[in-house]
Amino acid sequence: MEPTPATRPRVLRVEEAARELGIGRSLVYDLIRSGRLRSFKVGSRRLIPAAAIDEAIDRLSQEAA
């Protein structure tokens, strides 16, 4: 079952972001390093805002066009 916008978490772990984007963890880290996917750290955890997923999809779609 896909989360609805009301139940979608505000931040995602790298593994969850990878699942949402349909890519692997290492590619998520590549996107973060290149600045194409916003993220932040809390302690040792790397978290990605849910809005950053949508931004990355838009950005990557524009790059591909």
N, CA and C atoms as an extended XYZ file, in Angstrom:
195
Properties=species:S:1:pos:R:3:atomname:S:1:resname:S:1:resid:I:1 pbc="F F F"
N         0.835       -1.172        0.000 N   MET     1
C         0.000        0.000        0.000 CA  MET     1
C         0.886        1.244        0.000 C   MET     1
N         0.668        2.146       -0.947 N   GLU     2
C         1.424        3.392       -1.053 CA  GLU     2
C         0.958        4.371        0.017 C   GLU     2
N         1.917        5.063        0.668 N   PRO     3
C         1.474        6.055        1.641 CA  PRO     3
C         0.797        7.229        0.939 C   PRO     3
N        -0.263        7.725        1.540 N   THR     4
C        -0.922        8.913        1.009 CA  THR     4
C        -0.147       10.127        1.492 C   THR     4
N        -0.329       11.286        0.865 N   PRO     5
C         0.395       12.474        1.326 CA  PRO     5
C         0.209       12.744        2.811 C   PRO     5
N        -0.956       12.422        3.355 N   ALA     6
C        -1.208       12.663        4.776 CA  ALA     6
C        -0.408       11.707        5.659 C   ALA     6
N        -0.103       10.510        5.166 N   THR     7
C         0.624        9.543        5.978 CA  THR     7
C         2.092        9.433        5.582 C   THR     7
N         2.501       10.120        4.541 N   ARG     8
C         3.891       10.067        4.095 CA  ARG     8
C         4.773       10.742        5.148 C   ARG     8
N         5.843       10.084        5.581 N   PRO     9
C         6.713       10.707        6.579 CA  PRO     9
C         7.359       11.973        6.026 C   PRO     9
N         7.681       12.898        6.906 N   ARG    10
C         8.283       14.164        6.480 CA  ARG    10
C         9.736       13.977        6.084 C   ARG    10
N        10.415       12.990        6.670 N   VAL    11
C        11.793       12.679        6.296 CA  VAL    11
C        11.923       11.188        6.066 C   VAL    11
N        12.857       10.836        5.204 N   LEU    12
C        13.074        9.431        4.841 CA  LEU    12
C        14.518        9.045        5.094 C   LEU    12
N        14.726        7.805        5.474 N   ARG    13
C        16.085        7.262        5.535 CA  ARG    13
C        16.550        7.015        4.106 C   ARG    13
N        17.840        6.840        3.935 N   VAL    14
C        18.398        6.621        2.596 CA  VAL    14
C        17.726        5.434        1.917 C   VAL    14
N        17.515        4.352        2.646 N   GLU    15
C        16.888        3.162        2.074 CA  GLU    15
C        15.469        3.454        1.597 C   GLU    15
N        14.730        4.242        2.380 N   GLU    16
C        13.364        4.595        2.004 CA  GLU    16
C        13.347        5.516        0.784 C   GLU    16
N        14.282        6.460        0.751 N   ALA    17
C        14.387        7.363       -0.408 CA  ALA    17
C        14.722        6.565       -1.662 C   ALA    17
N        15.612        5.595       -1.530 N   ALA    18
C        15.978        4.747       -2.667 CA  ALA    18
C        14.750        4.003       -3.180 C   ALA    18
N        13.950        3.488       -2.271 N   ARG    19
C        12.731        2.763       -2.658 CA  ARG    19
C        11.758        3.707       -3.378 C   ARG    19
N        11.579        4.917       -2.844 N   GLU    20
C        10.663        5.889       -3.476 CA  GLU    20
C        11.133        6.266       -4.878 C   GLU    20
N        12.449        6.388       -5.057 N   LEU    21
C        13.004        6.778       -6.353 CA  LEU    21
C        13.185        5.589       -7.294 C   LEU    21
N        13.116        4.378       -6.760 N   GLY    22
C        13.300        3.187       -7.581 CA  GLY    22
C        14.752        2.976       -7.976 C   GLY    22
N        15.674        3.381       -7.091 N   ILE    23
C        17.104        3.239       -7.352 CA  ILE    23
C        17.775        2.609       -6.142 C   ILE    23
N        19.055        2.321       -6.256 N   GLY    24
C        19.799        1.733       -5.155 CA  GLY    24
C        20.333        2.769       -4.180 C   GLY    24
N        20.730        2.288       -3.012 N   ARG    25
C        21.288        3.167       -1.973 CA  ARG    25
C        22.493        3.943       -2.455 C   ARG    25
N        23.399        3.275       -3.159 N   SER    26
C        24.628        3.945       -3.593 CA  SER    26
C        24.320        5.093       -4.547 C   SER    26
N        23.312        4.949       -5.382 N   LEU    27
C        22.935        6.029       -6.281 CA  LEU    27
C        22.310        7.191       -5.507 C   LEU    27
N        21.578        6.896       -4.428 N   VAL    28
C        21.051        7.963       -3.576 CA  VAL    28
C        22.215        8.757       -2.996 C   VAL    28
N        23.238        8.069       -2.493 N   TYR    29
C        24.410        8.759       -1.953 CA  TYR    29
C        25.117        9.573       -3.044 C   TYR    29
N        25.182        9.053       -4.262 N   ASP    30
C        25.768        9.816       -5.379 CA  ASP    30
C        24.985       11.099       -5.628 C   ASP    30
N        23.659       11.013       -5.610 N   LEU    31
C        22.815       12.194       -5.817 CA  LEU    31
C        23.021       13.216       -4.696 C   LEU    31
N        23.172       12.733       -3.473 N   ILE    32
C        23.417       13.623       -2.336 CA  ILE    32
C        24.771       14.312       -2.507 C   ILE    32
N        25.814       13.540       -2.826 N   ARG    33
C        27.157       14.113       -2.999 CA  ARG    33
C        27.190       15.152       -4.107 C   ARG    33
N        26.439       14.928       -5.175 N   SER    34
C        26.447       15.847       -6.311 CA  SER    34
C        25.558       17.074       -6.072 C   SER    34
N        24.815       17.096       -4.957 N   GLY    35
C        23.950       18.222       -4.647 CA  GLY    35
C        22.603       18.165       -5.347 C   GLY    35
N        22.282       17.054       -5.976 N   ARG    36
C        21.013       16.919       -6.692 CA  ARG    36
C        19.894       16.398       -5.802 C   ARG    36
N        20.245       15.978       -4.595 N   LEU    37
C        19.251       15.510       -3.627 CA  LEU    37
C        19.624       16.085       -2.266 C   LEU    37
N        18.726       16.917       -1.721 N   ARG    38
C        18.978       17.526       -0.413 CA  ARG    38
C        18.873       16.481        0.691 C   ARG    38
N        19.726       16.652        1.700 N   SER    39
C        19.675       15.775        2.858 CA  SER    39
C        20.323       16.495        4.033 C   SER    39
N        20.186       15.892        5.197 N   PHE    40
C        20.853       16.415        6.388 CA  PHE    40
C        21.156       15.248        7.315 C   PHE    40
N        22.047       15.497        8.262 N   LYS    41
C        22.420       14.454        9.211 CA  LYS    41
C        21.879       14.787       10.591 C   LYS    41
N        21.430       13.747       11.256 N   VAL    42
C        21.068       13.812       12.668 CA  VAL    42
C        21.861       12.703       13.318 C   VAL    42
N        22.872       13.098       14.073 N   GLY    43
C        23.789       12.102       14.606 CA  GLY    43
C        24.495       11.435       13.445 C   GLY    43
N        24.413       10.133       13.373 N   SER    44
C        25.051        9.408       12.265 CA  SER    44
C        24.070        9.086       11.141 C   SER    44
N        22.806        9.461       11.313 N   ARG    45
C        21.777        9.135       10.308 CA  ARG    45
C        21.673       10.225        9.256 C   ARG    45
N        21.623        9.822        8.006 N   ARG    46
C        21.417       10.723        6.876 CA  ARG    46
C        19.931       10.675        6.558 C   ARG    46
N        19.268       11.823        6.584 N   LEU    47
C        17.831       11.897        6.336 CA  LEU    47
C        17.550       12.793        5.143 C   LEU    47
N        16.523       12.440        4.390 N   ILE    48
C        16.135       13.172        3.194 CA  ILE    48
C        14.710       13.682        3.403 C   ILE    48
N        14.501       15.006        3.310 N   PRO    49
C        13.122       15.513        3.405 CA  PRO    49
C        12.273       14.947        2.270 C   PRO    49
N        11.022       14.637        2.567 N   ALA    50
C        10.126       14.087        1.539 CA  ALA    50
C        10.017       15.043        0.358 C   ALA    50
N         9.992       16.338        0.627 N   ALA    51
C         9.902       17.323       -0.458 CA  ALA    51
C        11.121       17.255       -1.370 C   ALA    51
N        12.278       16.866       -0.828 N   ALA    52
C        13.502       16.772       -1.633 CA  ALA    52
C        13.391       15.654       -2.670 C   ALA    52
N        12.617       14.625       -2.379 N   ILE    53
C        12.403       13.543       -3.342 CA  ILE    53
C        11.683       14.098       -4.567 C   ILE    53
N        10.616       14.862       -4.319 N   ASP    54
C         9.861       15.453       -5.429 CA  ASP    54
C        10.732       16.435       -6.220 C   ASP    54
N        11.532       17.231       -5.515 N   GLU    55
C        12.435       18.176       -6.174 CA  GLU    55
C        13.438       17.444       -7.051 C   GLU    55
N        13.993       16.353       -6.539 N   ALA    56
C        14.985       15.590       -7.301 CA  ALA    56
C        14.357       14.986       -8.548 C   ALA    56
N        13.142       14.488       -8.429 N   ILE    57
C        12.455       13.920       -9.591 CA  ILE    57
C        12.269       14.999      -10.651 C   ILE    57
N        11.807       16.183      -10.237 N   ASP    58
C        11.625       17.289      -11.180 CA  ASP    58
C        12.955       17.681      -11.823 C   ASP    58
N        13.998       17.810      -11.004 N   ARG    59
C        15.318       18.209      -11.506 CA  ARG    59
C        15.864       17.175      -12.494 C   ARG    59
N        15.782       15.916      -12.141 N   LEU    60
C        16.306       14.862      -13.022 CA  LEU    60
C        15.508       14.771      -14.315 C   LEU    60
N        14.199       15.003      -14.218 N   SER    61
C        13.355       14.996      -15.422 CA  SER    61
C        13.744       16.125      -16.371 C   SER    61
N        14.031       17.290      -15.815 N   GLN    62
C        14.444       18.429      -16.630 CA  GLN    62
C        15.808       18.181      -17.268 C   GLN    62
N        16.721       17.569      -16.521 N   GLU    63
C        18.048       17.258      -17.056 CA  GLU    63
C        17.961       16.267      -18.218 C   GLU    63
N        17.002       15.359      -18.136 N   ALA    64
C        16.868       14.334      -19.165 CA  ALA    64
C        16.215       14.872      -20.436 C   ALA    64
N        15.516       15.988      -20.314 N   ALA    65
C        14.791       16.548      -21.469 CA  ALA    65
C        15.718       17.231      -22.450 C   ALA    65
